Tab-separated table of C-alpha atoms in Angstrom:
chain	number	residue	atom	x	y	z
A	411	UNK	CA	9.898	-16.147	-33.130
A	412	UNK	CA	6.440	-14.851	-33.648
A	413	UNK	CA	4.391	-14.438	-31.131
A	414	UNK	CA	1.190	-16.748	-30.362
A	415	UNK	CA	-1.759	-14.279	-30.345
A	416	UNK	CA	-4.730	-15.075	-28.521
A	417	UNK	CA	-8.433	-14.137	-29.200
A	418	UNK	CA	-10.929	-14.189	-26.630
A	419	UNK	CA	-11.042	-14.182	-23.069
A	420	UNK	CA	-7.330	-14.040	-22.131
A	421	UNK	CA	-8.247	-14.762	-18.401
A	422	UNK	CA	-8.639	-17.817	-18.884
A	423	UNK	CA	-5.272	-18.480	-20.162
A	424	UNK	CA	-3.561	-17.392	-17.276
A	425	UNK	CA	-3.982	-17.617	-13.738
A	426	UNK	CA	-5.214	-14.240	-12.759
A	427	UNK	CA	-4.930	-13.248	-8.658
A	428	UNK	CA	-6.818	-10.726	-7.454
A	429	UNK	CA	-5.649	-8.759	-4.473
A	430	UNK	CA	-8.051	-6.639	-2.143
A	431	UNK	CA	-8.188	-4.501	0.432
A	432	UNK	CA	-7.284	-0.838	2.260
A	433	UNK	CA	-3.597	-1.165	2.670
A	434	UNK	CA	-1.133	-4.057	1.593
A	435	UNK	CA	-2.301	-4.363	-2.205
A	436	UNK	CA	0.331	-2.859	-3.655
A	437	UNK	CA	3.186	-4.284	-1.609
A	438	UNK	CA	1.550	-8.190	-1.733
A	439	UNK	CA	0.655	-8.109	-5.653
A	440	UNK	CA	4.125	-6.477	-6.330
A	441	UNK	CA	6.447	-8.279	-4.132
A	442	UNK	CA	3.976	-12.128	-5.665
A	443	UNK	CA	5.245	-10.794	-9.023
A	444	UNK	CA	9.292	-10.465	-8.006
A	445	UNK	CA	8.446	-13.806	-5.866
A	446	UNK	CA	7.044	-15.792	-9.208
A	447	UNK	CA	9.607	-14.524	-10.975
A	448	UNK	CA	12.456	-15.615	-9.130
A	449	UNK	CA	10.716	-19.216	-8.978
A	450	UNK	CA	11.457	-19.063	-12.581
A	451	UNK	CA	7.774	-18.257	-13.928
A	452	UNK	CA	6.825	-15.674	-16.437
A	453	UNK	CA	4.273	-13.561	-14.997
A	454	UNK	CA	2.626	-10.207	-15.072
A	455	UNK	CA	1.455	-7.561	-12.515
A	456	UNK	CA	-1.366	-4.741	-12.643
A	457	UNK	CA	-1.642	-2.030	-9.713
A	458	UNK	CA	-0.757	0.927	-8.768
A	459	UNK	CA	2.904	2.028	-8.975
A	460	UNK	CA	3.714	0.158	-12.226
A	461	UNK	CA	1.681	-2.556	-14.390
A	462	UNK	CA	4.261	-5.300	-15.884
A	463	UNK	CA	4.589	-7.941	-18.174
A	464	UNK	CA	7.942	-10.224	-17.148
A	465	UNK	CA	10.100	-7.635	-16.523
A	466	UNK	CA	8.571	-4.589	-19.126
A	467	UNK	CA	7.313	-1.765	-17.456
A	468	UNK	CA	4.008	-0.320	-18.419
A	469	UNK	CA	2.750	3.098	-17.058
A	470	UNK	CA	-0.336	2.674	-14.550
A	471	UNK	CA	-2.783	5.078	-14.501
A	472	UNK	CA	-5.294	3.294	-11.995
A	473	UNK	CA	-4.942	0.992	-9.150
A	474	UNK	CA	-7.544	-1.372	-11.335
A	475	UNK	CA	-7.657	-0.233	-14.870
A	476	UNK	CA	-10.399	0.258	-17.130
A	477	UNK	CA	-11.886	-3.263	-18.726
A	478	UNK	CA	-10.589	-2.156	-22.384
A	479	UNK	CA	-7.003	-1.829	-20.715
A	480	UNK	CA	-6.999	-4.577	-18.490
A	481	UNK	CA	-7.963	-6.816	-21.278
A	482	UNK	CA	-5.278	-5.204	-23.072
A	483	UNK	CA	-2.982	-5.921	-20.183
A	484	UNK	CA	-3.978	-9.581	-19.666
A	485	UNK	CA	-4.207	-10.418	-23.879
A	486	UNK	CA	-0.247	-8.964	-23.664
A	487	UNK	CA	0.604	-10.951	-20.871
A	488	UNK	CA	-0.927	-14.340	-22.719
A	489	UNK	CA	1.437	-13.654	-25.618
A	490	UNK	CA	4.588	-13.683	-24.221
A	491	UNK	CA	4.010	-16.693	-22.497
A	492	UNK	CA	2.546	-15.531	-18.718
A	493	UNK	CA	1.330	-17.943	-16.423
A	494	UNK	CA	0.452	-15.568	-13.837
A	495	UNK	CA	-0.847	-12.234	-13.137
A	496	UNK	CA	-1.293	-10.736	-9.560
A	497	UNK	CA	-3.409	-7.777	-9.797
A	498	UNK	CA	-4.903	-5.021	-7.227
A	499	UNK	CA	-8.634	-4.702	-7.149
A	500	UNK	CA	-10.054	-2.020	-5.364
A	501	UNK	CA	-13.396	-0.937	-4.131
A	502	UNK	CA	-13.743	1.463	-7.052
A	503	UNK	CA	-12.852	-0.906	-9.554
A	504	UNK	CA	-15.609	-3.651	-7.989
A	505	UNK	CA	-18.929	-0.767	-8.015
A	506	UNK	CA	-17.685	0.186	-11.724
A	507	UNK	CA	-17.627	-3.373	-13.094
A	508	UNK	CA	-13.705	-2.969	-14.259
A	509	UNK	CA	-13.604	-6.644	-13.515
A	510	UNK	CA	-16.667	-8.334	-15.011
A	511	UNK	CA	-15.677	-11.048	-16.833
A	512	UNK	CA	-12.431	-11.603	-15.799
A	513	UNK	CA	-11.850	-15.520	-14.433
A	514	UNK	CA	-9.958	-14.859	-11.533
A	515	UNK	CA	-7.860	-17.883	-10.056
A	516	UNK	CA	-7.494	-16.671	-6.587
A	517	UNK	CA	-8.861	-14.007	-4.534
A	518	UNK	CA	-6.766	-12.427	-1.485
A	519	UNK	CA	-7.878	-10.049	1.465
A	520	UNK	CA	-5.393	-8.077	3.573
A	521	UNK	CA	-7.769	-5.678	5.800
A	522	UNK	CA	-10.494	-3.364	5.573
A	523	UNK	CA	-9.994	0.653	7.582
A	524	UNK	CA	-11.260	4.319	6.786
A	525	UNK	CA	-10.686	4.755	3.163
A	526	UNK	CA	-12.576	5.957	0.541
A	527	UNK	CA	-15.455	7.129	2.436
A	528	UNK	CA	-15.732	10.424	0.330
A	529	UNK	CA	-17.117	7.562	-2.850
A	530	UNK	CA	-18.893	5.023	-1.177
A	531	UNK	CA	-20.767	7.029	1.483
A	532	UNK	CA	-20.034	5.026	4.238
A	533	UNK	CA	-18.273	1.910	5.251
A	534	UNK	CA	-21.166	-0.787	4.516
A	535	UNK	CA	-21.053	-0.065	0.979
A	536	UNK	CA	-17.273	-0.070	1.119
A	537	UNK	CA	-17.376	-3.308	2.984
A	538	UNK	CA	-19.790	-4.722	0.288
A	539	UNK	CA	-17.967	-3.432	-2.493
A	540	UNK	CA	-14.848	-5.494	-1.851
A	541	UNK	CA	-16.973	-8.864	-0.799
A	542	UNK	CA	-18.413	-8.257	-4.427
A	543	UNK	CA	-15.103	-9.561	-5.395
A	544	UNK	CA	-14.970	-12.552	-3.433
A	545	UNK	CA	-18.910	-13.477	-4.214
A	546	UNK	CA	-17.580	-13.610	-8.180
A	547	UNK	CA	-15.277	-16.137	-7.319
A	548	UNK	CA	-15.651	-19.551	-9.167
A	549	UNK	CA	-15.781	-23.096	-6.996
A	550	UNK	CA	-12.261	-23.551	-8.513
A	551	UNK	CA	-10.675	-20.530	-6.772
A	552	UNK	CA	-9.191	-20.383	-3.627
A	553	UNK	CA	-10.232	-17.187	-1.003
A	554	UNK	CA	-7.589	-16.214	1.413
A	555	UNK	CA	-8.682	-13.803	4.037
A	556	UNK	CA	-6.634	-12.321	7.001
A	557	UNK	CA	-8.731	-13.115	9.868
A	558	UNK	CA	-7.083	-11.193	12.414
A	559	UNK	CA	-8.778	-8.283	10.672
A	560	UNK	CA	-12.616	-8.926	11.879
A	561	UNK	CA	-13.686	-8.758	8.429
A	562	UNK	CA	-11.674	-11.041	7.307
A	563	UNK	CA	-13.706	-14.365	7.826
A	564	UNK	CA	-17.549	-12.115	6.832
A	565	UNK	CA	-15.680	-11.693	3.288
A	566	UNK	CA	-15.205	-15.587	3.020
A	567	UNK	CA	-18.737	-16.346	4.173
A	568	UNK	CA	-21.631	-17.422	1.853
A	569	UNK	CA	-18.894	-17.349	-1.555
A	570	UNK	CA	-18.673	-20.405	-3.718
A	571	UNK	CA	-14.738	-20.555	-4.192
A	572	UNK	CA	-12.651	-22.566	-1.696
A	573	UNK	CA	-11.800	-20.590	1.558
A	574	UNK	CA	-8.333	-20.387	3.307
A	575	UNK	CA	-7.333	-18.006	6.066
A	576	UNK	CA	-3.800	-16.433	7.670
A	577	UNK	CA	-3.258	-14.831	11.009
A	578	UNK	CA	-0.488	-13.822	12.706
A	579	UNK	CA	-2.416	-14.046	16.505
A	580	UNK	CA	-4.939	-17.372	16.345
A	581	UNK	CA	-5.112	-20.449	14.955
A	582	UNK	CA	-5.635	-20.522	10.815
A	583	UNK	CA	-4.608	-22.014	7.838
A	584	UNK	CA	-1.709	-20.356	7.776
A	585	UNK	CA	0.253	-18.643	10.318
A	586	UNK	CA	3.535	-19.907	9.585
A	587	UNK	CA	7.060	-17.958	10.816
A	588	UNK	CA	9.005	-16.184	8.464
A	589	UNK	CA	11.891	-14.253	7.684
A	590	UNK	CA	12.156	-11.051	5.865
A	591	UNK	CA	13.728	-7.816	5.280
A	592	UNK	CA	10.208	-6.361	5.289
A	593	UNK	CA	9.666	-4.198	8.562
A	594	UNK	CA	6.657	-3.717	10.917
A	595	UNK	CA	3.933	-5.970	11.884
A	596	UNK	CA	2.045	-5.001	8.918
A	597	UNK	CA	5.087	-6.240	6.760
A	598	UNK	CA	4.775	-9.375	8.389
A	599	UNK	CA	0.799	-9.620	7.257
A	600	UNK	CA	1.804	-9.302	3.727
A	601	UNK	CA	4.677	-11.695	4.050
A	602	UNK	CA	2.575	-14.501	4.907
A	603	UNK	CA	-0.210	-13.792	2.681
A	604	UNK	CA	2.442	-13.907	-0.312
A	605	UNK	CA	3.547	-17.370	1.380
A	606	UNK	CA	0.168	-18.280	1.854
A	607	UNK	CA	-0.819	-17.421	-1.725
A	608	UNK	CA	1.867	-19.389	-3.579
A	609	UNK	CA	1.248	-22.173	-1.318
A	610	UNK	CA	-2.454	-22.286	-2.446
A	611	UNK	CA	-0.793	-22.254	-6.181
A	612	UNK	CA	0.928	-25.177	-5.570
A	613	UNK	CA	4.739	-23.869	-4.820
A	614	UNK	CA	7.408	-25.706	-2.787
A	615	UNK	CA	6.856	-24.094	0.689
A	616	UNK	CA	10.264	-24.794	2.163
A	617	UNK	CA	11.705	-23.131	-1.732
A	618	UNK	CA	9.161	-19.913	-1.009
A	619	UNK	CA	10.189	-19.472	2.894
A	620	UNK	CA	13.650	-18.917	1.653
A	621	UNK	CA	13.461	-16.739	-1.290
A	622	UNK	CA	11.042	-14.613	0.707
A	623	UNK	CA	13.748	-13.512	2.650
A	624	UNK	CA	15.120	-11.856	0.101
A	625	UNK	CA	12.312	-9.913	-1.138
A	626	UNK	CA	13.294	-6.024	-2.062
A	627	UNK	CA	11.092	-3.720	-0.912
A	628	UNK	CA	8.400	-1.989	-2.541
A	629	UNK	CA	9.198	1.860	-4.329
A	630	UNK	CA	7.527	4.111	-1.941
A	631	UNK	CA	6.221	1.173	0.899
A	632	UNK	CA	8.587	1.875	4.235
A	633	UNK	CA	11.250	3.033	1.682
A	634	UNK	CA	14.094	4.381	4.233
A	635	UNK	CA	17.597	6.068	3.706
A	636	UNK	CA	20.353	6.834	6.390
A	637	UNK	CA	22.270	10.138	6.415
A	638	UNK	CA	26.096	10.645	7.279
A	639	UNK	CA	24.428	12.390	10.176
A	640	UNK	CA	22.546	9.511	11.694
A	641	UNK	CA	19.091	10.345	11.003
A	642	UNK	CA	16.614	7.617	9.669
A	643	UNK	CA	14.781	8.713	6.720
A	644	UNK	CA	11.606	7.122	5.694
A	645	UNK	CA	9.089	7.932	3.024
A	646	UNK	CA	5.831	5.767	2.814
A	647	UNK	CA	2.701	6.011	0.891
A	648	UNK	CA	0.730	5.994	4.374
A	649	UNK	CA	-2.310	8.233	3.168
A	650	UNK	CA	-5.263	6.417	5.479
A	651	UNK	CA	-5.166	6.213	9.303
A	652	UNK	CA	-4.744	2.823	9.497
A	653	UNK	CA	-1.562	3.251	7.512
A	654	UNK	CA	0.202	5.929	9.228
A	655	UNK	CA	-0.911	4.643	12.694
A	656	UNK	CA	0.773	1.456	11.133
A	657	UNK	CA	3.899	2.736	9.946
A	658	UNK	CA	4.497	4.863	12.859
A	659	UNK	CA	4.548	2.049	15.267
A	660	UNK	CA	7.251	-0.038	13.153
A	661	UNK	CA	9.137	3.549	13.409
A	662	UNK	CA	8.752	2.792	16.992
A	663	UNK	CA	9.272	-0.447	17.128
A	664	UNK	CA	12.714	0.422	15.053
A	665	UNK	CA	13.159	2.609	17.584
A	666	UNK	CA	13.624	0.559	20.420
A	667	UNK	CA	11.166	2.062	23.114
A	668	UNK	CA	12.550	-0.239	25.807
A	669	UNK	CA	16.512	1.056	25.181
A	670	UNK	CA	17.410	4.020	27.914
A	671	UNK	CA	18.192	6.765	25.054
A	672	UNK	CA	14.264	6.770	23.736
A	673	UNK	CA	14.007	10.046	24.612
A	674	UNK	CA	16.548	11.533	22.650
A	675	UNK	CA	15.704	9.355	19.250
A	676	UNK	CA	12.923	11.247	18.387
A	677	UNK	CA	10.636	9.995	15.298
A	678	UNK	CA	9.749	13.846	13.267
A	679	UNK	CA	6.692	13.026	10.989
A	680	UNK	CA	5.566	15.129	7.723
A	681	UNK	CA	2.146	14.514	6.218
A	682	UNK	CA	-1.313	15.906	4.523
A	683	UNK	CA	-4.175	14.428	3.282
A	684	UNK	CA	-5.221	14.639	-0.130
A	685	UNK	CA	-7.861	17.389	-1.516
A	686	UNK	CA	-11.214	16.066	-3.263
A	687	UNK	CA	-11.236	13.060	-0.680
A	688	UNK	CA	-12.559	11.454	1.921
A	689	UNK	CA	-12.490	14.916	4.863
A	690	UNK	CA	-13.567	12.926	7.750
A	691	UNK	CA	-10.338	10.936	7.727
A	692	UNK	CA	-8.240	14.452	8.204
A	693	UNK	CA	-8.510	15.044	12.096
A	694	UNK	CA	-8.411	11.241	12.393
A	695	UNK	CA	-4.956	11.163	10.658
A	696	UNK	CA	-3.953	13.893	12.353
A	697	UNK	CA	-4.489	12.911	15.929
A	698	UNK	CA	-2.438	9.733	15.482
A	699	UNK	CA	0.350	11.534	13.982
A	700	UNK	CA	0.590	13.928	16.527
A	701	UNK	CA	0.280	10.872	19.128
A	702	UNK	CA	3.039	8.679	18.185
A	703	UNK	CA	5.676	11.005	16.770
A	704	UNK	CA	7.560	13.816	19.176
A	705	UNK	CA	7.481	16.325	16.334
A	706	UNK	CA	4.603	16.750	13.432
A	707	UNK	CA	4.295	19.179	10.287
A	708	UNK	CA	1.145	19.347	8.794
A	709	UNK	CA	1.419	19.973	5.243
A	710	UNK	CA	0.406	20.042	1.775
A	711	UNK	CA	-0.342	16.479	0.126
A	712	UNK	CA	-2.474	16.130	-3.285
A	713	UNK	CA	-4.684	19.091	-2.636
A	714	UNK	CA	-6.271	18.915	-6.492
A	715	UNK	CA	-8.798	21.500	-6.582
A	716	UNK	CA	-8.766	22.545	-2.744
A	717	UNK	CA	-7.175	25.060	-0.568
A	718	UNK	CA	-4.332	23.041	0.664
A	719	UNK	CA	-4.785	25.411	4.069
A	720	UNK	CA	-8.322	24.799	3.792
A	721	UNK	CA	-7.614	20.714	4.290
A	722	UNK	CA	-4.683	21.859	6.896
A	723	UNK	CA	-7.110	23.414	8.980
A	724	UNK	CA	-9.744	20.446	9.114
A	725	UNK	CA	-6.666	18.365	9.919
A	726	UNK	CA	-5.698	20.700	12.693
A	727	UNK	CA	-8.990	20.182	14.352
A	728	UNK	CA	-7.607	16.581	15.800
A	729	UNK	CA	-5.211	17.894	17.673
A	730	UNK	CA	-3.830	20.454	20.371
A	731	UNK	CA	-2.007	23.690	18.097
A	732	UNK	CA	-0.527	25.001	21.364
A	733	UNK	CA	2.027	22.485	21.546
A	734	UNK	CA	4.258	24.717	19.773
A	735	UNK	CA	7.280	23.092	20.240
A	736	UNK	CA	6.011	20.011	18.833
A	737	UNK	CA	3.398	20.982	16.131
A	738	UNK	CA	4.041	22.974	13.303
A	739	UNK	CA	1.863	24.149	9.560
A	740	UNK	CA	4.247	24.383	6.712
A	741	UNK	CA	2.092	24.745	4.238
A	742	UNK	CA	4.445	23.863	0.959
A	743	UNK	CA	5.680	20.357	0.873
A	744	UNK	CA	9.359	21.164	0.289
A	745	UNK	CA	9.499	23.705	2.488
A	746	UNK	CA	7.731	21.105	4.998
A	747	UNK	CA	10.426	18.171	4.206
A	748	UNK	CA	13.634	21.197	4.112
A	749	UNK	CA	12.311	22.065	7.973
A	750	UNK	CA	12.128	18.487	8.884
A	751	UNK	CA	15.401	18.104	7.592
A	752	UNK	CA	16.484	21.007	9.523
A	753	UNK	CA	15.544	19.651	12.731
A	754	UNK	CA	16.620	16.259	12.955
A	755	UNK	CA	19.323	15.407	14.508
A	756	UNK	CA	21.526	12.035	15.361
A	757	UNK	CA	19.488	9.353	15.898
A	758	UNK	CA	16.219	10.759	14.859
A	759	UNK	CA	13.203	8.957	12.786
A	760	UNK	CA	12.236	11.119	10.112
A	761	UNK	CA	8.322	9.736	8.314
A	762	UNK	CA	7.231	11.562	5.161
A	763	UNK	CA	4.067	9.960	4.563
A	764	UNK	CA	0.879	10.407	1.916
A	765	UNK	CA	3.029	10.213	-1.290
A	766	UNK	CA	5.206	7.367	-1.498
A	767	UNK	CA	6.364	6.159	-4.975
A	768	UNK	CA	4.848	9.112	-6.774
A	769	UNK	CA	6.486	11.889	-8.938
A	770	UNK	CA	4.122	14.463	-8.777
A	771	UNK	CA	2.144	16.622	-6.633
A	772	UNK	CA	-1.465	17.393	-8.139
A	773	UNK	CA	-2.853	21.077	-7.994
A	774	UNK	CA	-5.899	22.867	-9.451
A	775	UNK	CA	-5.189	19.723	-12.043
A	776	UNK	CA	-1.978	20.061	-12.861
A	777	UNK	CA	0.877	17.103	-12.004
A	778	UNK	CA	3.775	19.294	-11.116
A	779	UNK	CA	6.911	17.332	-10.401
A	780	UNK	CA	7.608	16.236	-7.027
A	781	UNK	CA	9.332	13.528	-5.206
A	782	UNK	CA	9.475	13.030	-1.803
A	783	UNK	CA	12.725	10.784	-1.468
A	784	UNK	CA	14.377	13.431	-3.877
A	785	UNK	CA	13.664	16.024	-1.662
A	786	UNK	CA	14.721	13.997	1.550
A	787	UNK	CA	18.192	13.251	-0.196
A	788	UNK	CA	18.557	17.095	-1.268
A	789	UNK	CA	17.883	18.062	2.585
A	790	UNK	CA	19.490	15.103	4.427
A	791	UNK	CA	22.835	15.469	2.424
A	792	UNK	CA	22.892	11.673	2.705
């Protein structure tokens, strides 16, 4: 059957959602696409692991893609029959214009932390960057904001599009309790923003509460193994404080600080930070991994056109290096994850956070392949 082509502004043939925010894009515009589709709608997703149309996969290059590409993207989607399309904006995309002209049906805030810094100079332009997204709302959108993040209700005020709001800790429009294989608090933020947000587009609550519980995690997002030995395995795209600080409490949550062998589960955490970025975030990171896990290795991340012992060293200024039995520098990232391995024993928590669902490790401009769950899996002898 030939396909019905469509010339113009595809946008507004399909009900575009835009997703925004520091952490939780990927996982609440991914896991709104495998919701939508197990409702029984065709429907299309753009971000940062994978862009889709139904079920095809389509390399992504940017969390937001160019406005040639995107239009691409949504013109595809409009042809074989898409109703939907959740998409990630970021703060890049927003000061660049990648989105002008697009007729968004929804807009969606998770939470706003250090990111980015190293591009938008500091965090009033970030901040202002992402309300640009909400001000080009139309009066027929909704805006749903997280308010337990306290810039959640600023990015609602002063928009024209209808305003709704989730929280997990006061009263909202949403706050409803929910089941999920999704772990961590944070987890439980993008759960009800994805019940929240088909709500708003007019799905049976009762029919979305149950298939949310059996949501599959996100490639990369609190993506865990267990080893014949008994060691936890996790590997997470955690790359700003807020998100390791995040994902290292669920580890301890998982944990069970309250059971009497705590102190023999220990949680062993590898991570960098990425060169050409944001530096003032490096200490920062540091300091809480070195807080909340028993062991840390520093180590290499993305480190592009840096020293990766350059970046190692402005991380190491956040915390104490004469811990020796609980800090260590292993500079390459296989040796890093190989030591790790080494270490862990029964009923350990082992993090390896920065990378997540990517293949690659970036130097001097190169993408040399690497994958951090491979690595794990050779190590761990799962």
């Amino acid at each position: 059957m030939a396909k019905n082509h469509f010339y113009g502004n595809p946008s507004e043939k399909i009900k575009v959602i835009g997703v925004t925010g520091t952490n939780g894009k990927t996982t609440v515009t991914t896991l709104l696409h495998q919701l939508f589709r197990n409702l029984g709608h065709k429907a299309g997703l753009i971000g940062t692991v994978v862009n889709k149309v139904n079920d095809e996969a389509i390399e992504a290059s940017h969390t937001t893609p160019d406005p040639i590409t995107l239009n691409k993207l949504l013109n595809k989607m409009v042809e074989e029959g898409c109703e939907y399309c959740f998409m990630e904006v970021s703060s890049h995309a927003m000061d660049q214009n990648r989105v002008a002209g697009i007729k968004f049906a929804g807009g969606v805030f998770t939470n706003l932390t250090h990111d980015h810094l190293d591009y938008h100079k500091n965090f009033d332009n970030y901040f202002k960057a992402k309300k640009k997204f909400f001000e080009m709302l139309p009066p027929d959108a909704f805006a749903l904001a997280n308010i337990d993040d306290k810039y959640g209700l600023p990015m609602l005020e002063d928009i024209k599009a209808k305003s709704y709001t989730y929280s997990l800790k006061t009263s909202a429009d949403f706050n409803e309790r929910l089941e999920t294989k999704l772990l961590g608090e944070f987890n439980a933020y993008n759960a009800l923003s994805i019940y929240a947000t088909a709500s708003l587009l007019g799905e049976d609550k009762k029919n979305v509460k149950e298939l949310i519980k059996s949501l599959k995690p996100v490639e990369g997002r609190f993506d865990y193994i267990k080893s014949k030995s008994g060691v936890t395995a996790i590997v997470d795209y955690a790359h700003t404080p807020d998100a390791l600080e995040n994902i290292l409490k669920a580890i301890i949550e998982m944990r069970g600080d309250a059971l009497p062998a705590k102190n023999t589960r220990r949680i062993i955490s590898v991570f960098g930070c990425g060169g050409d970025r944001d530096k003032t975030k490096r200490p920062i990171m540091a300091r809480i991994g070195y807080d909340l896990s028993d062991i840390v290795i520093l180590t290499s991340d993305n480190p592009r056109t840096e020293n990766p012992d350059t970046i190692i060293e402005d991380m190491a200024r956040g915390i104490d290096l004469t811990k020796e039995e609980k800090v260590f520098i292993v500079t390459n990232r296989q040796k890093a994850i190989e030591r790790a391995c080494s270490v862990a024993k029964r009923g350990d928590f082992l993090l390896i956070a920065g990378k997540g669902h990517e293949k690659y490790q970036e130097v001097n401009g190169v993408r040399n392949h690497f994958d951090d769950m491979e690595e794990l899996k050779k190590y761990l002898h799962e």
